[in-house]
Short mmCIF file of C-alpha atoms in Angstrom, two decimals:
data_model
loop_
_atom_site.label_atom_id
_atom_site.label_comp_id
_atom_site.label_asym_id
_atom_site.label_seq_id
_atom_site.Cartn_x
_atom_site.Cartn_y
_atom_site.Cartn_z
CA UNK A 22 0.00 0.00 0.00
CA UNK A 23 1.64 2.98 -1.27
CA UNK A 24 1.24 6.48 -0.15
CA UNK A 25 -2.28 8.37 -1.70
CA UNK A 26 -0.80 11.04 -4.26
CA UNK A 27 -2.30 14.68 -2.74
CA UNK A 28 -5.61 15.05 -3.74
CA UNK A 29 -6.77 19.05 -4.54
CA UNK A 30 -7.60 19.93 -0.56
CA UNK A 31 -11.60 19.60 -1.38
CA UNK A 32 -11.38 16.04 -3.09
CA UNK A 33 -14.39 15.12 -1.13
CA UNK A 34 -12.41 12.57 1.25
CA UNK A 35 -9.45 14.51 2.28
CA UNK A 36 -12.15 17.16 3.73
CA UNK A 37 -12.24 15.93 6.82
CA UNK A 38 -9.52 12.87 6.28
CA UNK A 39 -6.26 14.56 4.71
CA UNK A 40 -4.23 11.30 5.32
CA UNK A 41 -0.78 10.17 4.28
CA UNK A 42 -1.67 6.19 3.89
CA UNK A 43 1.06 3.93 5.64
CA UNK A 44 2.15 1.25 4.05
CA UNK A 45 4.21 -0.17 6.69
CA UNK A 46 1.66 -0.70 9.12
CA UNK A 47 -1.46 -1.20 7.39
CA UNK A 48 -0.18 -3.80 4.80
CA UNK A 49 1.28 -6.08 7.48
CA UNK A 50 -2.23 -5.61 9.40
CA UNK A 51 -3.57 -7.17 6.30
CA UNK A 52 -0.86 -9.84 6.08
CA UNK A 53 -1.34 -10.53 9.37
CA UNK A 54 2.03 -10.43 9.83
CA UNK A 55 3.69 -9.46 13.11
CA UNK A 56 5.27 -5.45 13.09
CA UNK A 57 7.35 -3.36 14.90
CA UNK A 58 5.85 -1.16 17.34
CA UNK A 59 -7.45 6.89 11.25
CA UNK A 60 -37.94 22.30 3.34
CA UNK A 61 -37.78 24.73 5.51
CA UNK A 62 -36.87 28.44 5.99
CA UNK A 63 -33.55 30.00 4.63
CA UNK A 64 -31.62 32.62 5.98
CA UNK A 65 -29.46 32.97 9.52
CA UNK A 66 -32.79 32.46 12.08
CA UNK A 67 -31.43 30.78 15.19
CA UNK A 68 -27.82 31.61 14.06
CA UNK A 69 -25.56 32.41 17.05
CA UNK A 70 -21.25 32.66 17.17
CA UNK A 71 -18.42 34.62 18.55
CA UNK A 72 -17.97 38.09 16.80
CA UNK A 73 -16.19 38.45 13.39
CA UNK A 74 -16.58 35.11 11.62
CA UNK A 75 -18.41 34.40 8.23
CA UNK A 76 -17.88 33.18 4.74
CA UNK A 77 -18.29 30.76 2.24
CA UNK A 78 -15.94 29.02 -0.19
CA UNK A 79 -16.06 28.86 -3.86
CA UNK A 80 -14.30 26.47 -5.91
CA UNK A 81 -14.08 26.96 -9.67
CA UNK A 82 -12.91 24.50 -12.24
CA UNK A 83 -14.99 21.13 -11.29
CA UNK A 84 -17.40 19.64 -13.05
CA UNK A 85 -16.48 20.76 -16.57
CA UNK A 86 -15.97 24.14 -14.98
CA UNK A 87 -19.09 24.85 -13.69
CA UNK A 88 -18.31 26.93 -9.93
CA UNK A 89 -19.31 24.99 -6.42
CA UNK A 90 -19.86 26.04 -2.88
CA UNK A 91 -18.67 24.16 -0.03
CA UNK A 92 -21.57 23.29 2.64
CA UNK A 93 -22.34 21.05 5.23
CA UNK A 94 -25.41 18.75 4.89
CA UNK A 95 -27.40 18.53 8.20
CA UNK A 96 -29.75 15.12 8.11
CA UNK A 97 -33.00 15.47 10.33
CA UNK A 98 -33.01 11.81 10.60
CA UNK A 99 -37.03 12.31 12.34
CA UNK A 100 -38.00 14.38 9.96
CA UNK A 101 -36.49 13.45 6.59
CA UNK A 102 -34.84 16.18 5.35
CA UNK A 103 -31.29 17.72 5.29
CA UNK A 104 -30.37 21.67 6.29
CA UNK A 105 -27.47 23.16 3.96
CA UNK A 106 -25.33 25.64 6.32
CA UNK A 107 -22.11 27.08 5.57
CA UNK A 108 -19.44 24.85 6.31
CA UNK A 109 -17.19 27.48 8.55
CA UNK A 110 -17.53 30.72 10.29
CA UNK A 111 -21.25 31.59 11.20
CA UNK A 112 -22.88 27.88 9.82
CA UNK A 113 -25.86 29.85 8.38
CA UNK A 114 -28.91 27.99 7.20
CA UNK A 115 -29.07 27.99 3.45
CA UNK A 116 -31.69 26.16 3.15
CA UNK A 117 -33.13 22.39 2.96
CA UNK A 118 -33.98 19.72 0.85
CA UNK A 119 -36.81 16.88 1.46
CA UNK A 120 -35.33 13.47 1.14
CA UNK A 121 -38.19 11.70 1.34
CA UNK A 122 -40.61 13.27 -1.68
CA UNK A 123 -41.77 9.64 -2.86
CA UNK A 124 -42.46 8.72 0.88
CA UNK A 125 -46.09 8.09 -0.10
CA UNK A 126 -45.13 5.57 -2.62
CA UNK A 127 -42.79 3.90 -0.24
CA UNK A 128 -45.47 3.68 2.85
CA UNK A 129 -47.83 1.89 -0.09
CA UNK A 130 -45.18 -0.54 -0.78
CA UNK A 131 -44.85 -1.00 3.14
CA UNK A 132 -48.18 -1.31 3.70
CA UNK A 133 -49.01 -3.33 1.52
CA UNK A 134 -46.19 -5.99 2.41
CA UNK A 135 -46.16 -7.54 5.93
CA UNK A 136 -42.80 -8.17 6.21
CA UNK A 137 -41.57 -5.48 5.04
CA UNK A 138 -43.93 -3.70 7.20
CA UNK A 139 -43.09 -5.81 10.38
CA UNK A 140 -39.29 -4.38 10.07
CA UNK A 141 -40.35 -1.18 9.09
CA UNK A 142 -42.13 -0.87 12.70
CA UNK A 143 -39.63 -3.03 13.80
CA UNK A 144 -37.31 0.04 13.19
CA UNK A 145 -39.59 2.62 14.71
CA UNK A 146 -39.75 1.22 17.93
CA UNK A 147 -36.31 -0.28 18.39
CA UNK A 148 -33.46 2.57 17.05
CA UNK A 149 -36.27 5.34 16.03
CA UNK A 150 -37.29 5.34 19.43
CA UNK A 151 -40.81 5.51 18.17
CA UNK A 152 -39.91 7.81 15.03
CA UNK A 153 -38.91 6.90 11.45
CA UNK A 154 -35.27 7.00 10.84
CA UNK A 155 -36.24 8.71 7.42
CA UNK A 156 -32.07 10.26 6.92
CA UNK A 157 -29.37 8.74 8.17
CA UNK A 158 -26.35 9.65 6.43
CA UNK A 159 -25.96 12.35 3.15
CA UNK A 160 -22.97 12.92 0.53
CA UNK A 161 -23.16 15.02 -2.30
CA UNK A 162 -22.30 13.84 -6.23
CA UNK A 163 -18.44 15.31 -7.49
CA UNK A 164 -20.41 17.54 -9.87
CA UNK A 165 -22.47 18.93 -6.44
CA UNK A 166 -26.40 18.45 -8.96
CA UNK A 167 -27.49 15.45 -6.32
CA UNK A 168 -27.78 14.68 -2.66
CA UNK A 169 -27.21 10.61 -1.84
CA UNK A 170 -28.86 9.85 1.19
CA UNK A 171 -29.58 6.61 3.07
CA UNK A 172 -32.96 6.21 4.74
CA UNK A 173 -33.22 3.33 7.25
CA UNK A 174 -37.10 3.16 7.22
CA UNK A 175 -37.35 2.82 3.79
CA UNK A 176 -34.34 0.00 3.54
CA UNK A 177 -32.75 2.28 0.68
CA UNK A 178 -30.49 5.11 -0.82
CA UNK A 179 -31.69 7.21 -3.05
CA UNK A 180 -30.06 10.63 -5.12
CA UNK A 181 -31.68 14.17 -4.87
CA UNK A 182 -31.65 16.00 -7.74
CA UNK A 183 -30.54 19.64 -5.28
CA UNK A 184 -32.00 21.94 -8.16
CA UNK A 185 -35.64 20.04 -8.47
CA UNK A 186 -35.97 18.33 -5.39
CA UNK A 187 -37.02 14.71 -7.75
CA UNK A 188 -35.47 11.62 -7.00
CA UNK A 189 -32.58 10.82 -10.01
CA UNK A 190 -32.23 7.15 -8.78
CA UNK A 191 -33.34 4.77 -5.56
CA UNK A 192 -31.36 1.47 -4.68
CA UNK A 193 -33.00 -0.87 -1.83
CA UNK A 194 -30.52 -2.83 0.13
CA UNK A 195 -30.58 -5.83 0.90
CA UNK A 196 -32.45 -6.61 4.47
CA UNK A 197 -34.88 -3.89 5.79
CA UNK A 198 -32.56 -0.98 6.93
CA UNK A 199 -29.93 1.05 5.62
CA UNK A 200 -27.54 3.17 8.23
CA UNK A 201 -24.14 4.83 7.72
CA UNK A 202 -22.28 5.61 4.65
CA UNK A 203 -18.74 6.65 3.57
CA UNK A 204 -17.60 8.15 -0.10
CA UNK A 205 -14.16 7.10 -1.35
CA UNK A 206 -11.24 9.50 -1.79
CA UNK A 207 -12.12 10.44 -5.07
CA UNK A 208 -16.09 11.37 -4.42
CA UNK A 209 -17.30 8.80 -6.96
CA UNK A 210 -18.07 5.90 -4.95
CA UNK A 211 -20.31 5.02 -1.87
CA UNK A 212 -20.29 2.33 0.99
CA UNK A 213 -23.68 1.98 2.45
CA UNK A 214 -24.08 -0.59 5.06
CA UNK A 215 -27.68 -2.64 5.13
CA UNK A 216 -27.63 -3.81 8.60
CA UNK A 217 -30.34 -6.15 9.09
CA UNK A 218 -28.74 -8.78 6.01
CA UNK A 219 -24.90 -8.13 7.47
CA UNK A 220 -23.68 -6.37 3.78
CA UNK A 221 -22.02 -3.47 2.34
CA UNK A 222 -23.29 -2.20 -0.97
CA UNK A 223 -20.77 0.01 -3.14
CA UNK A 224 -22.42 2.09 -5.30
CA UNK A 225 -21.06 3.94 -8.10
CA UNK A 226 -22.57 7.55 -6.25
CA UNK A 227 -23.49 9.37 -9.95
CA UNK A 228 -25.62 6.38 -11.27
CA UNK A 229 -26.84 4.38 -8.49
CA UNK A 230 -25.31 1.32 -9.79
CA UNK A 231 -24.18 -1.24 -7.34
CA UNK A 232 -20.50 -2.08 -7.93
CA UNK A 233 -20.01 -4.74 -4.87
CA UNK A 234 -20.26 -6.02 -1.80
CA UNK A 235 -19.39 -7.55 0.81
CA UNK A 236 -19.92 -9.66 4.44
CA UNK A 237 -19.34 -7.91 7.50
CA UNK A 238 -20.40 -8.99 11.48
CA UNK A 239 -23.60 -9.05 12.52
CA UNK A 240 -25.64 -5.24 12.24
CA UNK A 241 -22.38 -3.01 10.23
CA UNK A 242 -22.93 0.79 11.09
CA UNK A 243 -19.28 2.68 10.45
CA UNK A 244 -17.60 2.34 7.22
CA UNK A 245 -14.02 4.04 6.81
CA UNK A 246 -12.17 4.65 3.34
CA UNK A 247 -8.63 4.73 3.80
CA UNK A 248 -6.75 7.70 1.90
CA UNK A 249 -5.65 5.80 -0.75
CA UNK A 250 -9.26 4.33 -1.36
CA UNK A 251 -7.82 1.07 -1.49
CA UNK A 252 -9.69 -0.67 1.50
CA UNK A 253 -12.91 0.07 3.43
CA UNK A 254 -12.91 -0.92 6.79
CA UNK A 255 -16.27 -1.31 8.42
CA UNK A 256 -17.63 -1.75 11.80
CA UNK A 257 -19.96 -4.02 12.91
CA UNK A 258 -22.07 -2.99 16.22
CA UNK A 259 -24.31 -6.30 17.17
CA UNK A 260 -27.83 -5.78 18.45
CA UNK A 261 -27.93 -2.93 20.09
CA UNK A 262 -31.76 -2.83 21.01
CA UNK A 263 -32.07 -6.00 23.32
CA UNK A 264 -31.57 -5.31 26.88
CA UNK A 265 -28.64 -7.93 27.27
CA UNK A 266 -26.88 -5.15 28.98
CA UNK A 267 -24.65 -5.94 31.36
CA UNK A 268 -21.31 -6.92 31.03
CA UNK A 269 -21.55 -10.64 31.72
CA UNK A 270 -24.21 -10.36 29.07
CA UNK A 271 -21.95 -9.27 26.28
CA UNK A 272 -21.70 -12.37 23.78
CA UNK A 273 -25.12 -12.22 23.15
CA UNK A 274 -25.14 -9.18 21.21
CA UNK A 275 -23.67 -11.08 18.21
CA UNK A 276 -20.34 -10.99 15.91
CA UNK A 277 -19.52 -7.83 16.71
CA UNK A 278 -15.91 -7.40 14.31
CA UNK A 279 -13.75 -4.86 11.99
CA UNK A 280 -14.11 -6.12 8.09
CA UNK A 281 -10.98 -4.73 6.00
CA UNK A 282 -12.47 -5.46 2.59
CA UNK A 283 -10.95 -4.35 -0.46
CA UNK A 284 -12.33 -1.59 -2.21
CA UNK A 285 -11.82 -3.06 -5.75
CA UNK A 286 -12.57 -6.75 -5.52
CA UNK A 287 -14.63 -6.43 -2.38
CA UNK A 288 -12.73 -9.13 -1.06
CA UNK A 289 -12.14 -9.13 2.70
CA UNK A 290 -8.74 -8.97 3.60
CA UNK A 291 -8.91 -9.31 7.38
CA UNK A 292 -10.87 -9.53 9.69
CA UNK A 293 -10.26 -7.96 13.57
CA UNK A 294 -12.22 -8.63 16.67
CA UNK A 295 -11.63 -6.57 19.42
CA UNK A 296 -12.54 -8.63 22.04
CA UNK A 297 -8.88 -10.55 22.67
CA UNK A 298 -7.32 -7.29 22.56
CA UNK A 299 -9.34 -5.22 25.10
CA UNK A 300 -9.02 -8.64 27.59
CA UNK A 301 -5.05 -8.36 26.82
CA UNK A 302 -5.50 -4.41 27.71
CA UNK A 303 -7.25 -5.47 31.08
CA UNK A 304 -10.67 -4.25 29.76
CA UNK A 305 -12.73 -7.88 29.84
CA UNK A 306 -15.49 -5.07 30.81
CA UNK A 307 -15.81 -3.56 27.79
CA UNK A 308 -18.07 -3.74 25.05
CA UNK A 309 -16.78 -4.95 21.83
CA UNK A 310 -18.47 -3.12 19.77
CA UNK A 311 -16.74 -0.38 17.85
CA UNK A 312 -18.57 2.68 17.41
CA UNK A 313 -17.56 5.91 15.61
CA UNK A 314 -13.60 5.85 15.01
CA UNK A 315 -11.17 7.70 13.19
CA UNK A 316 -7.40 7.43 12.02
CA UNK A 317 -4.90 9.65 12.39
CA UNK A 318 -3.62 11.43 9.21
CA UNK A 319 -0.96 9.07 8.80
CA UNK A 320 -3.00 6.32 9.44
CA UNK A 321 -1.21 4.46 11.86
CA UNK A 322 -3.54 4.64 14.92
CA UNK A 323 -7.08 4.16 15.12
CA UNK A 324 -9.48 5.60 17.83
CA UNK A 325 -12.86 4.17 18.50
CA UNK A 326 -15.83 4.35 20.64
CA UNK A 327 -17.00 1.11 22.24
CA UNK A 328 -20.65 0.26 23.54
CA UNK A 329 -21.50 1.59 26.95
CA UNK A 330 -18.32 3.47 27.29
CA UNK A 331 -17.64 7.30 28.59
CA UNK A 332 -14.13 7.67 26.37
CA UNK A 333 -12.11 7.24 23.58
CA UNK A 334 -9.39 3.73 22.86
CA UNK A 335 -6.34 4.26 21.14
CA UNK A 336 -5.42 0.86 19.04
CA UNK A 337 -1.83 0.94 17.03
CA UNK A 338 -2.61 -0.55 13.37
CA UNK A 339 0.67 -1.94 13.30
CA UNK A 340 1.46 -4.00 16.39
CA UNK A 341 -2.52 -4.87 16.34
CA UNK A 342 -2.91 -3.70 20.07
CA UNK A 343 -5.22 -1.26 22.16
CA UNK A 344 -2.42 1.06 23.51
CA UNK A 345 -4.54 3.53 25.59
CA UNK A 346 -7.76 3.65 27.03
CA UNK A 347 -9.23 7.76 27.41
CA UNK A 348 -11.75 7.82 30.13
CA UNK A 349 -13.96 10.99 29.80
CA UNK A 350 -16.40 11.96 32.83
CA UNK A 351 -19.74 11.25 33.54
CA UNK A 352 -22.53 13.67 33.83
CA UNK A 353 -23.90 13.01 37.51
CA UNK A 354 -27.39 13.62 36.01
CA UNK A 355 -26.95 10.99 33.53
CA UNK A 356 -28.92 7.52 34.53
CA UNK A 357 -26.93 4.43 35.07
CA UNK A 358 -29.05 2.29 34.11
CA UNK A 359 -27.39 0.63 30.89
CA UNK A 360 -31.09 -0.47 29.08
CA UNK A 361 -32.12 3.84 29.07
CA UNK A 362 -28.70 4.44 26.99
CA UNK A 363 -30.12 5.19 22.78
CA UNK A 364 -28.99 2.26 21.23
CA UNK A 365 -26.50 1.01 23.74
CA UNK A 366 -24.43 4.75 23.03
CA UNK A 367 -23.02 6.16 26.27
CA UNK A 368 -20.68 8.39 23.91
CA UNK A 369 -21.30 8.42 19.92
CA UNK A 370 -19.19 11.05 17.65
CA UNK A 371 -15.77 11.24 16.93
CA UNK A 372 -13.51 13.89 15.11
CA UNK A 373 -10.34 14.62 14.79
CA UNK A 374 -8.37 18.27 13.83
CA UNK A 375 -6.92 18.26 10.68
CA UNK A 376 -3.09 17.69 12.14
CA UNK A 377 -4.03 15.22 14.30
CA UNK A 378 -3.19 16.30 17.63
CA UNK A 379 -6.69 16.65 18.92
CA UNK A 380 -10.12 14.62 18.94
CA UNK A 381 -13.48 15.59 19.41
CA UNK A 382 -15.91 13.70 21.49
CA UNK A 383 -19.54 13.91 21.35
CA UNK A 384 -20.78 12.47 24.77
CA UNK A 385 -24.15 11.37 23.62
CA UNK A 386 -25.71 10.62 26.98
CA UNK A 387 -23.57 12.84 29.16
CA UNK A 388 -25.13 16.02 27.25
CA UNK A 389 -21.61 17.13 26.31
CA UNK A 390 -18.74 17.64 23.64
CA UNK A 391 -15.35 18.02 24.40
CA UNK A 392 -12.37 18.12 22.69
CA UNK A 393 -8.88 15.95 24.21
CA UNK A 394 -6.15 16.17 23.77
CA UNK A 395 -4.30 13.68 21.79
CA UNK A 396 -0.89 13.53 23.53
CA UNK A 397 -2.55 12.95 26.94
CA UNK A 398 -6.32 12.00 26.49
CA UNK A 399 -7.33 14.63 28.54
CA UNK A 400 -10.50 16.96 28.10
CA UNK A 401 -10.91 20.14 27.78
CA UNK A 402 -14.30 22.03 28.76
CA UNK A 403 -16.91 20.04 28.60
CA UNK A 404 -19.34 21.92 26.46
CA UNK A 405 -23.26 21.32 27.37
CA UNK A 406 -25.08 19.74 24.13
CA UNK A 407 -28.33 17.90 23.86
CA UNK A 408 -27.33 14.21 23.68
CA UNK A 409 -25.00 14.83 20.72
CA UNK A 410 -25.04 12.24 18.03
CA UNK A 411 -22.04 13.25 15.96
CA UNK A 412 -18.63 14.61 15.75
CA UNK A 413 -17.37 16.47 11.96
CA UNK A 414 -14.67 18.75 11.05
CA UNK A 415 -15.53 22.67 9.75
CA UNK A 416 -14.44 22.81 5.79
CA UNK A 417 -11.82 25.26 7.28
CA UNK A 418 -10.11 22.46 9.53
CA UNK A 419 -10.72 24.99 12.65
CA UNK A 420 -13.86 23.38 14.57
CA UNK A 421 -15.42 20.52 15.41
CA UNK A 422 -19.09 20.17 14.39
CA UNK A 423 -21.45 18.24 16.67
CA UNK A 424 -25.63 17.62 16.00
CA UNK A 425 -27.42 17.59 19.43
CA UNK A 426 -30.37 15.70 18.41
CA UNK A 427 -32.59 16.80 21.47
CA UNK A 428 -32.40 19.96 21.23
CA UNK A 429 -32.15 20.19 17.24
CA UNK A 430 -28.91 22.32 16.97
CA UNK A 431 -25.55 22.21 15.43
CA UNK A 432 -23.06 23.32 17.74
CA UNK A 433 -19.01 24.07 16.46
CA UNK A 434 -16.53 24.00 19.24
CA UNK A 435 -13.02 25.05 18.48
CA UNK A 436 -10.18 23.13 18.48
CA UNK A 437 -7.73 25.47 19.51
CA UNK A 438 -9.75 26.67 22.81
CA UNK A 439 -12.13 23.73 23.07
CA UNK A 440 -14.88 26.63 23.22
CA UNK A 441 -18.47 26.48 21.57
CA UNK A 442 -18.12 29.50 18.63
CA UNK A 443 -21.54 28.77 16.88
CA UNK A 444 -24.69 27.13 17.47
CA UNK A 445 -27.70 27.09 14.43
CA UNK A 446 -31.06 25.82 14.76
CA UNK A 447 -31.93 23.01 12.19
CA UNK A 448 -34.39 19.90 12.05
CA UNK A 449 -35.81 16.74 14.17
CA UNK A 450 -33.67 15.08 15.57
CA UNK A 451 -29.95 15.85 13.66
CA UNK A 452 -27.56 12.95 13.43
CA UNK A 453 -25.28 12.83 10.50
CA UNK A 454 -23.29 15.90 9.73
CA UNK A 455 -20.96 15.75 6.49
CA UNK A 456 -18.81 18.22 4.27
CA UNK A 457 -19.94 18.98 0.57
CA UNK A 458 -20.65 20.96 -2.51
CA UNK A 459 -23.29 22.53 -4.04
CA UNK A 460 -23.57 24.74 -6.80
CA UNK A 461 -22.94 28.78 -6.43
CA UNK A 462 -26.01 30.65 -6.34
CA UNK A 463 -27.98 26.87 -5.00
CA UNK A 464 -31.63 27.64 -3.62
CA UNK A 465 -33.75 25.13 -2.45
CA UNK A 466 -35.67 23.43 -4.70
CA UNK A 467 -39.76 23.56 -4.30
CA UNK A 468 -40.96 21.90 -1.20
CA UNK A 469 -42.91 18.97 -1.08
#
């Protein structure tokens, strides 16, 4: 695995991920070899930040030279639709698109098939807590014309034409839920995991087309491009909706595992489970089920969040070991009571600054963010969010971007102070938050 040549800085997977792949360490991963010790109003109601910061970037030259915008796509997973704000300085609301036009047709088909409609309530009442998950994860097209969005209620992914609000194409997964995406390097491809069949579909993101797949653990949530877009590694969560809580419980939440699969032949390369390396790091208390992670820009150390867990694990991709554990704090208010926990998420959102020497972590149900410091794993302020679903990095590399899904915000918190700078008011219940491009001059298309 050679080093990625550099991309132009707003290649749509070096936003957020402007890593130097290592060859060293993640090819003898994959050998397994051993090794020496990653529609609604527009306008800036509800807009709040620190004085003397606004703008938006243009990029010319893309797309047969047609000029784009940078943005970040907000998905109001409750409510089906995603807010556009600027992607640095104030995080204005441009505007939103519905993601869900055709939902008529698709509660017919529902409706009108029992299984699919058992899983489809199934859905509701298990991770929706009693809502449809109707947006769960967004990218936009290279050429910035479509939205690509995965709805786990309706089992699918479908493109948004931005300019007419229609649907271009729809692909169904296989099972009866879709959940988190990722876009490779170069913007043209999209990993979508279906996580009631155990699958990752690869789509080619302009057409719809499905490309590959492949077999992960039981329920795969995170997927992960490396820089080079040579492999996707995905994360497999188990059942998170039983009430097998406790720690002696673990093992029956499923094969909970990392799949390395290749992005070309959709091959899996290797396979890691977690669970004989947090017992050889003294945690036989942990979860093994790997949440949100990220690498560091050279990609040769990977932090994750586990099931149940108040902090951040540090696991060297070379030696194939946990090498720290982060424990964050608890919020006193916060119940202990393991069942109450969304989705078996104490903490669920991680970032990480553009030169790697800080992370962001969204501590879902301790109603906080804060951003740690790398070298030690210590916090910063803990800044009060409403159960905060998700960690991103500002277009500009300065902030960290979390959604706080109960009290329907984005919130960015600097990196360099670990201080909230900007807070805008968007839809139900905001999970997802991702970098992308629209065209210059974009309004909303019609609503409906």
């Amino acid at each position: 695995m050679t080093a990625a040549a550099s991309p132009s800085p707003r290649a749509r997977g070096h936003r957020r991920r402007r890593y130097g792949a290592t060859a060293a360490a993640l090819a003898l991963l994959v050998a397994g070899a051993p090794a020496p010790a990653t529609a609604g109003p527009t306008g800036t109601a509800g807009v709040t930040r620190a004085a003397g910061v606004t703008g938006t970037t243009e990029v010319s030259g893309r797309a047969g030279g047609s000029s784009l915008q940078e943005v970040m796509f907000v998905g109001n997973n409750w409510e089906g639709t995603v807010d556009v704000i600027r992607s640095r300085g104030d995080y204005a609301r441009l505007g939103r698109i519905n993601v869900i036009p055709d939902r008529t047709e698709r509660l017919r088909e529902i409706y009108l098939n029992p299984i699919k409609l058992a899983f489809y309530l199934g859905v509701r009442e298990g991770p929706g807590e009693g809502h449809d998950q109707l947006v769960d994860d967004m990218y936009s097209t290279p050429d910035g014309t479509a939205l690509v969005a995965s709805r786990p209620s309706f089992a699918d992914v479908v493109s948004i034409d931005v300019a007419t609000g229609a649907v271009r194409w729809r692909f169904p997964v296989s099972g009866y839920r879709s959940d988190h995406m990722a876009v490779s390097p170069d913007g043209r491809r999209v990993a979508v995991s279906a996580s009631l069949s155990n699958r990752v579909h690869v789509l080619d993101i302009v057409t719809g087309r499905e490309l590959g797949s492949f077999r992960t653990g039981d329920k795969p949530h995170e997927n992960i491009y490396t820089a080079d877009g040579r492999y996707i590694w995905n994360m497999s969560i188990g059942d998170v909706t039983t009430s097998f809580d406790d720690p002696d419980q673990d093992w029956l939440k499923g094969d909970r595992k990392i799949t390395i699969a290749d992005a070309t032949t959709f091959a899996t390369v290797r396979t890691i489970d977690m669970r004989p390396r947090l017992d050889a790091a003294g945690r036989t208390d942990f979860s093994d089920a790997v949440r949100p992670a990220v690498f560091t820009p050279d990609e040769r150390t990977f932090y994750f969040q586990v099931s149940f867990f108040n902090g951040v694990l540090e696991y060297d991709v070379a030696s194939d070991a946990i090498t720290r554990v982060g424990t964050l704090p608890k919020n006193p208010n916060t119940n202990e009571d393991r069942t109450t926990w969304v989705n078996d998420s104490r903490h669920h959102g991680l970032s990480m600054s553009p030169d790697g020497s800080k992370l962001c972590v969204a501590g879902t149900m301790d109603d906080y963010a804060t951003v740690v410091d790398r070298a030690t794993l210590q916090p910063g302020p803990l800044v009060t969010a409403g159960k905060p679903y998700w960690a991103t990095v500002s277009g500009d590399g300065q902030d960290c971007v979390i959604s706080e899904s109960a009290t329907d915000r984005v919130t960015a918190i600097n990196f360099a102070t670990g201080q909230k700078v900007a807070s805008v008011a968007v839809g139900d219940h905001p999970q997802r938050v991702r970098v992308g491009d629209l065209p210059t001059g974009w309004t909303p298309p019609p609503a409906g």
